[in-house]
Coordinates of C-alpha atoms in Angstrom, one line a residue:
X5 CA -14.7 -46.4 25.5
X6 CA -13.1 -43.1 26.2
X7 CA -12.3 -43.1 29.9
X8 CA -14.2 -40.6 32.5
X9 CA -14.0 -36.5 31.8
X10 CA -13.2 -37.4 28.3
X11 CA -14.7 -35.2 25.4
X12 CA -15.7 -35.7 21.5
X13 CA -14.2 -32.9 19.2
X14 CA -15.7 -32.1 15.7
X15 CA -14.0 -29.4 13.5
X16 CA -17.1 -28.1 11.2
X17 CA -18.8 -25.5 9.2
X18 CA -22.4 -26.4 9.0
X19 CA -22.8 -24.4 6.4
X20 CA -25.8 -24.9 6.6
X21 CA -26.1 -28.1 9.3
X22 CA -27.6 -31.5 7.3
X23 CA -28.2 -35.1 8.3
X24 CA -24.5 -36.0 7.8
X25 CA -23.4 -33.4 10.6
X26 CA -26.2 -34.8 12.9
X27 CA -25.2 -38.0 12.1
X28 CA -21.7 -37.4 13.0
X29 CA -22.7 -35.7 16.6
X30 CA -24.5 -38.5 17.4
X31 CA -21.8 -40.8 16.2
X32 CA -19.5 -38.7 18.6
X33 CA -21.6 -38.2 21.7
X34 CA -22.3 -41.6 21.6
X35 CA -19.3 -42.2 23.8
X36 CA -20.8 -40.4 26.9
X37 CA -19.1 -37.0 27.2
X38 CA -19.8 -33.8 25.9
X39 CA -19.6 -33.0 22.0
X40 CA -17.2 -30.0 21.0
X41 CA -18.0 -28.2 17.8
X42 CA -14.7 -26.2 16.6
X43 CA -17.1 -24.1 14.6
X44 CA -15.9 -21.4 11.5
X45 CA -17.5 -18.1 11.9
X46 CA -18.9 -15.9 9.7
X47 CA -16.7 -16.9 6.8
X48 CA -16.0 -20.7 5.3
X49 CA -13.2 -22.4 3.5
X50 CA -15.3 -22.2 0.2
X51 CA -13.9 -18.1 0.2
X52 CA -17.6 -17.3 0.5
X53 CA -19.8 -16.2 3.7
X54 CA -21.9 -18.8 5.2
X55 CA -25.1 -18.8 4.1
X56 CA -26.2 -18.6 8.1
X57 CA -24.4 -16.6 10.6
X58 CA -22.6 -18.1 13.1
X59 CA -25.3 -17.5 16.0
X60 CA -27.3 -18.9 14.4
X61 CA -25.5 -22.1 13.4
X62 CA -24.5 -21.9 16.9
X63 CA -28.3 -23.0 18.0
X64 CA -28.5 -25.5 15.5
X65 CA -25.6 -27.1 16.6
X66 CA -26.8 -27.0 20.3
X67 CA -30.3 -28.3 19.3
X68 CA -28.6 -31.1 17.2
X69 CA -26.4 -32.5 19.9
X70 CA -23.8 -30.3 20.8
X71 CA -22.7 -29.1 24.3
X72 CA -20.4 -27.0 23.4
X73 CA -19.4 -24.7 19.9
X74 CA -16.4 -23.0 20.0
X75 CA -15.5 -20.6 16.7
X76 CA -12.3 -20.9 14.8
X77 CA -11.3 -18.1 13.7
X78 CA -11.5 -16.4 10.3
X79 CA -7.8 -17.0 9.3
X80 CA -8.3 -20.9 10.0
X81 CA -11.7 -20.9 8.9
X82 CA -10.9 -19.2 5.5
X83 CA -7.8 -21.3 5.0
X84 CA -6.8 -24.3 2.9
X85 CA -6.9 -27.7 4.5
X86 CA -3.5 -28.0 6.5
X87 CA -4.3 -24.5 8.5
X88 CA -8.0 -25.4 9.1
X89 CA -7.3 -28.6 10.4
X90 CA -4.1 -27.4 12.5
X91 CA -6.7 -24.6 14.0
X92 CA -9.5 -27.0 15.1
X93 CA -6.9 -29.5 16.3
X94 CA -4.8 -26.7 18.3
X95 CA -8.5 -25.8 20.3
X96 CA -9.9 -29.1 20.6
X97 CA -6.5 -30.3 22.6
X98 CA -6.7 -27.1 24.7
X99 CA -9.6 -28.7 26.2
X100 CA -7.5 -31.9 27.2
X101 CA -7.6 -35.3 26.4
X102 CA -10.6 -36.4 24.1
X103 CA -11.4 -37.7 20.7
X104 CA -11.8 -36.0 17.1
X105 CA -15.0 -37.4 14.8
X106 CA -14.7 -36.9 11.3
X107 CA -16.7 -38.2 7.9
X108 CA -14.1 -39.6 5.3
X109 CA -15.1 -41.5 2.3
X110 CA -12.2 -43.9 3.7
X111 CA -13.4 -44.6 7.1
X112 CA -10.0 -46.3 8.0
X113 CA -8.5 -44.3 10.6
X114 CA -5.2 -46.3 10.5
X115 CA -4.8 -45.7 6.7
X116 CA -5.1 -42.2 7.3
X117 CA -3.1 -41.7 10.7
X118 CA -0.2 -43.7 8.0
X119 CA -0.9 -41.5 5.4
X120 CA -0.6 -38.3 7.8
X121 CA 2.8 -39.8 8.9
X122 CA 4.1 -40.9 5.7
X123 CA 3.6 -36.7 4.4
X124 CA 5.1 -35.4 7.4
X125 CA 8.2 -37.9 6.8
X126 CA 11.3 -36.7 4.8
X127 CA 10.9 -39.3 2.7
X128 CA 7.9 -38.0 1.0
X129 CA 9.3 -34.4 0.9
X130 CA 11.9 -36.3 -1.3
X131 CA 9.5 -38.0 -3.4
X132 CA 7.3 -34.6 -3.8
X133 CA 10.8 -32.8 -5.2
X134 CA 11.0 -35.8 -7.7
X135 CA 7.4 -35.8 -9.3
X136 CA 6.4 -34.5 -12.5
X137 CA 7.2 -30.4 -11.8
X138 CA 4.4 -29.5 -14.7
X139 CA 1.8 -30.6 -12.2
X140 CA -0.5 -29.1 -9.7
X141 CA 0.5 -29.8 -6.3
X142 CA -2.6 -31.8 -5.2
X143 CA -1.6 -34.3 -8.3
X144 CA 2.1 -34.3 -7.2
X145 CA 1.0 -34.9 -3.4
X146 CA -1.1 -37.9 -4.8
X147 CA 1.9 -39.3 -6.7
X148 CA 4.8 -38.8 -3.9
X149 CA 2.1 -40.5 -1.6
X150 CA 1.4 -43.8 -3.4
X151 CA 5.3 -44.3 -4.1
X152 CA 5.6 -44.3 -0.4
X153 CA 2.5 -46.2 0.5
X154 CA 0.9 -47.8 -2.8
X155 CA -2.3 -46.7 -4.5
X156 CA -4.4 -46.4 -1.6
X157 CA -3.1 -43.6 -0.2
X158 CA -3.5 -41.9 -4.1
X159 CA -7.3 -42.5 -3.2
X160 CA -6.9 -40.9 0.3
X161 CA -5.8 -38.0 -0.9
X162 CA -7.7 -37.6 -3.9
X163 CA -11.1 -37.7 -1.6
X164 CA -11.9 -34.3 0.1
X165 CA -13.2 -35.2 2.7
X166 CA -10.7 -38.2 3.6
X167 CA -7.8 -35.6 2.8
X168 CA -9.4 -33.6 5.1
X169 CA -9.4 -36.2 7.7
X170 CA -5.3 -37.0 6.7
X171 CA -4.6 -33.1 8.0
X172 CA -6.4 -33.5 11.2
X173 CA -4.1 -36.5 11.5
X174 CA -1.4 -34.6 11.0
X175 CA -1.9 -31.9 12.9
X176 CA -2.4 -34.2 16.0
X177 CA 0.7 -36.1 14.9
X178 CA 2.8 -32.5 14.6
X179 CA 1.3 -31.2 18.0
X180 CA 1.3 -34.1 19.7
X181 CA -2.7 -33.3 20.8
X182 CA -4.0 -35.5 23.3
X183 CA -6.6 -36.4 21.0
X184 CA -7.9 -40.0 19.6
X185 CA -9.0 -39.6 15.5
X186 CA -12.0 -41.7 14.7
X187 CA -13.3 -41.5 11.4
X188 CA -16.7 -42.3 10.3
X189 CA -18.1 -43.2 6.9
X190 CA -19.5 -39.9 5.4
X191 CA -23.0 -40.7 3.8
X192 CA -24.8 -39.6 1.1
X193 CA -23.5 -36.6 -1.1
X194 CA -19.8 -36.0 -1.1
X195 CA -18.4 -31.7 -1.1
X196 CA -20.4 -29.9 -3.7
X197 CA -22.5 -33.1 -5.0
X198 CA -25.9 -32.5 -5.6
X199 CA -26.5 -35.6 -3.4
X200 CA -29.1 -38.5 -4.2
X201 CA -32.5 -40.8 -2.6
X202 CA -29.2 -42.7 -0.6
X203 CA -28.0 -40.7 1.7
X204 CA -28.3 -37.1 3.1
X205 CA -28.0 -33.6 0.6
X206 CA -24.5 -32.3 0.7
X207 CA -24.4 -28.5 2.0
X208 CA -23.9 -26.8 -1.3
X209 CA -27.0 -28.2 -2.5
X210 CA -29.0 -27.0 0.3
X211 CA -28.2 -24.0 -0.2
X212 CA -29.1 -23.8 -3.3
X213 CA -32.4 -25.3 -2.8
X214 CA -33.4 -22.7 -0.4
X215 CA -32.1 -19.6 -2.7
X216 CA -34.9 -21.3 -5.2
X217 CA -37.2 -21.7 -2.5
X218 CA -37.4 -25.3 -3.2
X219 CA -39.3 -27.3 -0.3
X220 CA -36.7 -28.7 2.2
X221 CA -39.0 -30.3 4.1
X222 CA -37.5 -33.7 4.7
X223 CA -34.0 -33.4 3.0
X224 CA -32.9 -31.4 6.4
X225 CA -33.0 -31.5 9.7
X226 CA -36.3 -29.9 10.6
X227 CA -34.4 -27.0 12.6
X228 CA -32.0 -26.2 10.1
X229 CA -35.4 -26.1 7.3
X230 CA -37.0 -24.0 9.9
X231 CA -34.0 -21.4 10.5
X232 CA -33.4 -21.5 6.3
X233 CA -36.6 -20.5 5.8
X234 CA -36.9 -18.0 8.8
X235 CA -33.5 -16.5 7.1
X236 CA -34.9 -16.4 3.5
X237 CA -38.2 -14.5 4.2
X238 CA -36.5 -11.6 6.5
X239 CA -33.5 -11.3 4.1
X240 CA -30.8 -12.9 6.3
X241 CA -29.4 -15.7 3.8
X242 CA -26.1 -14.0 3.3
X243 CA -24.7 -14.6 -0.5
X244 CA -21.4 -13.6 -2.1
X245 CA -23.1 -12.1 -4.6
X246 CA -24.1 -9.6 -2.6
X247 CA -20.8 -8.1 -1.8
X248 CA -19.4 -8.6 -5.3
X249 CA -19.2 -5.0 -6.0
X250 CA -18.0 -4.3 -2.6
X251 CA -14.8 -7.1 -2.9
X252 CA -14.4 -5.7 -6.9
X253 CA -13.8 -2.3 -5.1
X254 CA -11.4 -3.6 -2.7
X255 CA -9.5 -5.2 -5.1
X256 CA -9.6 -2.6 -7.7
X257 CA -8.3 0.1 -4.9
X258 CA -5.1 -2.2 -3.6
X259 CA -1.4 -1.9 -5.3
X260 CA 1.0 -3.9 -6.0
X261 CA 2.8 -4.2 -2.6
X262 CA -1.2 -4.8 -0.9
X263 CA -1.3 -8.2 -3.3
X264 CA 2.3 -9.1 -2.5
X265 CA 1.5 -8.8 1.2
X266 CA -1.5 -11.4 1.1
X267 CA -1.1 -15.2 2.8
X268 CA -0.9 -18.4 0.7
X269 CA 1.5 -17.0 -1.9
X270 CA 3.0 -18.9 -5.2
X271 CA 3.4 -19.4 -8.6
X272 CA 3.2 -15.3 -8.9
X273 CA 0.2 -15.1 -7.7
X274 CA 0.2 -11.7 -6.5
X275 CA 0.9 -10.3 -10.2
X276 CA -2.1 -12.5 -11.4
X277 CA -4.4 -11.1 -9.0
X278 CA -2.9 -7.5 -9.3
X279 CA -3.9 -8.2 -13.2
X280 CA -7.3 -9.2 -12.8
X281 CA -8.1 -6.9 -10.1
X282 CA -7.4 -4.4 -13.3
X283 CA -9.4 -5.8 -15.7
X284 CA -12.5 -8.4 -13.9
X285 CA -15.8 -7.1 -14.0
X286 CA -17.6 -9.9 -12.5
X287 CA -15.8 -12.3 -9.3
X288 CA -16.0 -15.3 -11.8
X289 CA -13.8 -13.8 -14.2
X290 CA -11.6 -12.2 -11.6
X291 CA -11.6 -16.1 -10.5
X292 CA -11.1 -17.2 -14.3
X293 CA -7.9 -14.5 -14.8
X294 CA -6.1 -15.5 -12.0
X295 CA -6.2 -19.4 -11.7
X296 CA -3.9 -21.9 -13.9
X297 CA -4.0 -25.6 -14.1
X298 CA -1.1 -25.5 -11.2
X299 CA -3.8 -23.4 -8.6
X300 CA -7.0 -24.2 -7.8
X301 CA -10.1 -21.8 -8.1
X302 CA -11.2 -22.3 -4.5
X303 CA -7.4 -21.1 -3.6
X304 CA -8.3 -18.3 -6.0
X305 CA -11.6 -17.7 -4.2
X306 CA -9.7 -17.5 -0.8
X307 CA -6.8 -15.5 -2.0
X308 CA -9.7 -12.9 -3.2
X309 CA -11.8 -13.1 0.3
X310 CA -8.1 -12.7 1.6
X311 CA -7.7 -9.3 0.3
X312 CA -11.3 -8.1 0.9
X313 CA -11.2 -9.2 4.5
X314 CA -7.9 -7.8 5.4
X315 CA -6.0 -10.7 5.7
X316 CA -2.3 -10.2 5.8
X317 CA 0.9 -11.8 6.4
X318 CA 2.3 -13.2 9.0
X319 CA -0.7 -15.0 10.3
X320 CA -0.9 -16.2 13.7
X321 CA 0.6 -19.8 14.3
X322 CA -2.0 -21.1 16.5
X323 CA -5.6 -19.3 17.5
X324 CA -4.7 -17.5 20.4
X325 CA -7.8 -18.0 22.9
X326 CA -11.2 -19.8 23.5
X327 CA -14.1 -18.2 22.0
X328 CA -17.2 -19.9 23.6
X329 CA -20.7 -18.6 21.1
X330 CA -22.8 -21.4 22.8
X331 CA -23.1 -24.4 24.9
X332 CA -25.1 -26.5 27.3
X333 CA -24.6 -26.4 31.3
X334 CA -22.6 -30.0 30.8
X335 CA -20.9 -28.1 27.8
X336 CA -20.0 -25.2 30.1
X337 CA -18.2 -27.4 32.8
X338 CA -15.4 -28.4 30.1
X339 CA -14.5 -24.7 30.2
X340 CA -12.5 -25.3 33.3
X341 CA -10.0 -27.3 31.4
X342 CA -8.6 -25.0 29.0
X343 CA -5.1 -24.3 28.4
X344 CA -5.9 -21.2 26.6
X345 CA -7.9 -18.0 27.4
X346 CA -11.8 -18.3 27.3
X347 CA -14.0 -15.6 26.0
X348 CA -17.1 -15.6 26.4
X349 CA -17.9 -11.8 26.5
X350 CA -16.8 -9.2 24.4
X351 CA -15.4 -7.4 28.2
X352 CA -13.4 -10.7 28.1
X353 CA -11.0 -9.9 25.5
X354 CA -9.6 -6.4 27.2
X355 CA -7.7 -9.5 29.3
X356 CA -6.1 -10.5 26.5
X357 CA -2.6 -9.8 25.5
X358 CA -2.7 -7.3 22.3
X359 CA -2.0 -9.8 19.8
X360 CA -4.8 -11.7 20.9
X361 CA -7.2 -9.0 20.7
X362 CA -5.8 -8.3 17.5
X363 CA -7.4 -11.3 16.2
X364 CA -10.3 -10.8 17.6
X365 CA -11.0 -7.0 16.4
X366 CA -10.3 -8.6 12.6
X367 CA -13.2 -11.1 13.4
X368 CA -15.3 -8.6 14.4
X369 CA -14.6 -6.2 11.4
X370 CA -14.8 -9.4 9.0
X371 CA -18.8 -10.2 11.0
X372 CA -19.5 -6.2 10.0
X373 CA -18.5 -7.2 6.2
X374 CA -20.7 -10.1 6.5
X375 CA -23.5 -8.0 7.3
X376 CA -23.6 -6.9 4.2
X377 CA -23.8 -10.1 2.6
X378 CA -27.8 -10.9 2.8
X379 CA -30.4 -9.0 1.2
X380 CA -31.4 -7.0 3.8
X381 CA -28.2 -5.7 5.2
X382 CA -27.4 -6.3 9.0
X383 CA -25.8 -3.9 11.3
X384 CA -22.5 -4.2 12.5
X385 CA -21.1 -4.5 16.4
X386 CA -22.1 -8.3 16.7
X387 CA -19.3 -9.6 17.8
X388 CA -19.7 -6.9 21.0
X389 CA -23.2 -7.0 21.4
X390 CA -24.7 -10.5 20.4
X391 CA -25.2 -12.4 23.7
X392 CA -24.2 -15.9 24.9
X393 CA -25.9 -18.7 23.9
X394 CA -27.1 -21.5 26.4
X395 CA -29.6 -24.1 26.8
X396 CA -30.7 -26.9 28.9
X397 CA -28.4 -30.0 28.7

């Protein structure tokens, strides 16, 4: 048992929030103390907008167990594993000493704390420069890991959610977070699995249900059915396809030196995109003409939000305050422990050095993009106007 004025930390999208997610919150609030979501915004690691805006997800969270939902912002939310984890790691040990819940299709939170050492050991950056150069990283990563540890850790690594769980380990190896990982068995549909009678629907297949207004009744929690369906019949399920001409555009209108300048460079990447920016009339074959068997298309699909959003090198190393969208009163009273800023207002970041509000004014112009992403367009200024949300503990 955690000890008094602990805290339980989940990093998440809830894009949209299922039975896995709830499970998960209860899983972590079951020691006692507040529940932390370190929440992505408008924008999620798929390089896609979330079907639900962050308010929103905000409520669901809050109605599902949550005390308090903290966003991570859009250059950690958009990223690749390593910088996502690293971002909801850096923010949950800004609130102190607590714990970090996570699904993992290897519950074995010693395997993984091992396997999170073992990569961040010299030894396995060794072993990665001797494997197979022909291959993609991810099956060079796999290989470096299982001459270090044995085949298990080839398994760890080869699960996305159980990877994912390695990089929070990481992260709180690297930082040296005051934070405890506990991983819990993720049930039912693993990433992007259409899911089956055992366990809960993934996310991806939510979504897609609700898009064919297919009955959800059931396969969700009953807030997130009732805030799907709310979103579908005013127009407010926001889809990429929406702002495919709008990213085509961007990409169309950027040079040479604009591609060159974008985060998560390699391979040549820039010239690849600079290519198919030239030639792609659709995202998917923009997608199609810039991925190889070395780089994955959901790096592709970042690199491309990347550029649309404005996303630009150097990014920040570490998120540079506290942005509170919800929480309960118990929720509330963790605020006081923060190492970092804590906005909770929009008047709250003038305090912040400029750097700082830097960040902030690309969220806000990233939330005005994502307006444009349901149906029925939303208008922009969110991020100042939209108020705080609380509810009853």
């Amino acid at each position: 048992m955690l000890h008094e004025n602990t805290f339980s930390a989940v990093v998440c999208e809830l894009d949209p929030l299922h039975h896995g997610h709830r499970l998960l919150l209860s899983r972590a609030g079951a020691c006692g103390g507040p529940v932390v979501c370190l929440m992505s915004g408008n924008f999620v690691q798929r390089g896609a907008p979330a079907m639900l805006d962050k308010w929103t997800r905000t409520r669901l969270a809050l109605s599902n167990g949550a005390d308090l939902v903290v966003e991570l912002p859009l250059s950690w939310a958009c990223s690749g594993a390593e910088r996502f984890a690293a971002g909801g790691v850096f923010l949950a040990a800004a609130l102190g000493q607590g714990a970090l819940y996570f699904g993992s299709e290897v519950p074995d939170t010693g395997l993984l704390m091992e396997t999170a050492g073992a990569l961040l050991s010299e030894e396995f950056s060794r072993a990665l420069r001797e494997s197979p150069p022909g291959l993609g990283f991810g099956a060079r990563r796999q290989l470096a890991a299982e001459k270090l540890l044995g085949p298990r850790a080839g398994e760890v690594l080869s699960r996305p959610n159980a990877n994912l769980g390695v990089e929070y380990c990481k992260a709180i190896l690297r930082l040296r977070a005051p934070l405890t990982p506990t991983a819990i068995k993720r049930e039912g549909a693993g990433h992007d699995e259409a899911g089956s009678i055992d366990g809960p629907l993934s996310a991806s297949e939510i979504r897609r249900l609700t898009l064919a207004g297919d009955p959800l009744s059931g396969l969700a929690p009953e807030s997130t059915v009732a805030a799907l369906e709310s979103a579908r019949l005013e127009g407010r399920c926001a889809q990429l396809p929406n702002l495919e001409r709008a990213i085509l555009s961007r990409l169309r209108s950027m040079s040479k030196e604009d591609f060159s300048a974008l985060p998560d460079l390699s391979e040549g990447l820039e010239n690849r995109l600079y290519r198919a920016s030239r030639q792609a009339c659709s995202l998917e074959e923009a997608y199609s003409l810039t991925k190889n068997r070395r780089v994955s298309h959901a790096r592709v699909r970042r690199l491309v939000l990347y550029a649309f959003l404005g996303l630009r090198e150097p990014l920040p190393e570490s998120p540079p305050y506290l942005r509170v969208l919800g929480a309960t009163d118990r929720g509330l009273r963790l605020l006081s422990r923060s190492s970092l800023p804590v906005v909770v207002r929009s008047s709250d970041i003038n305090r912040l050095p400029p750097k700082a509000q830097a960040v902030f004014r690309q969220e806000a112009l990233a939330d005005d993009l994502y307006g444009l992403a349901s149906p029925t367009p939303q208008p922009s200024g969110r991020d100042y106007t939209e108020g705080f949300i609380i509810v009853g503990s």
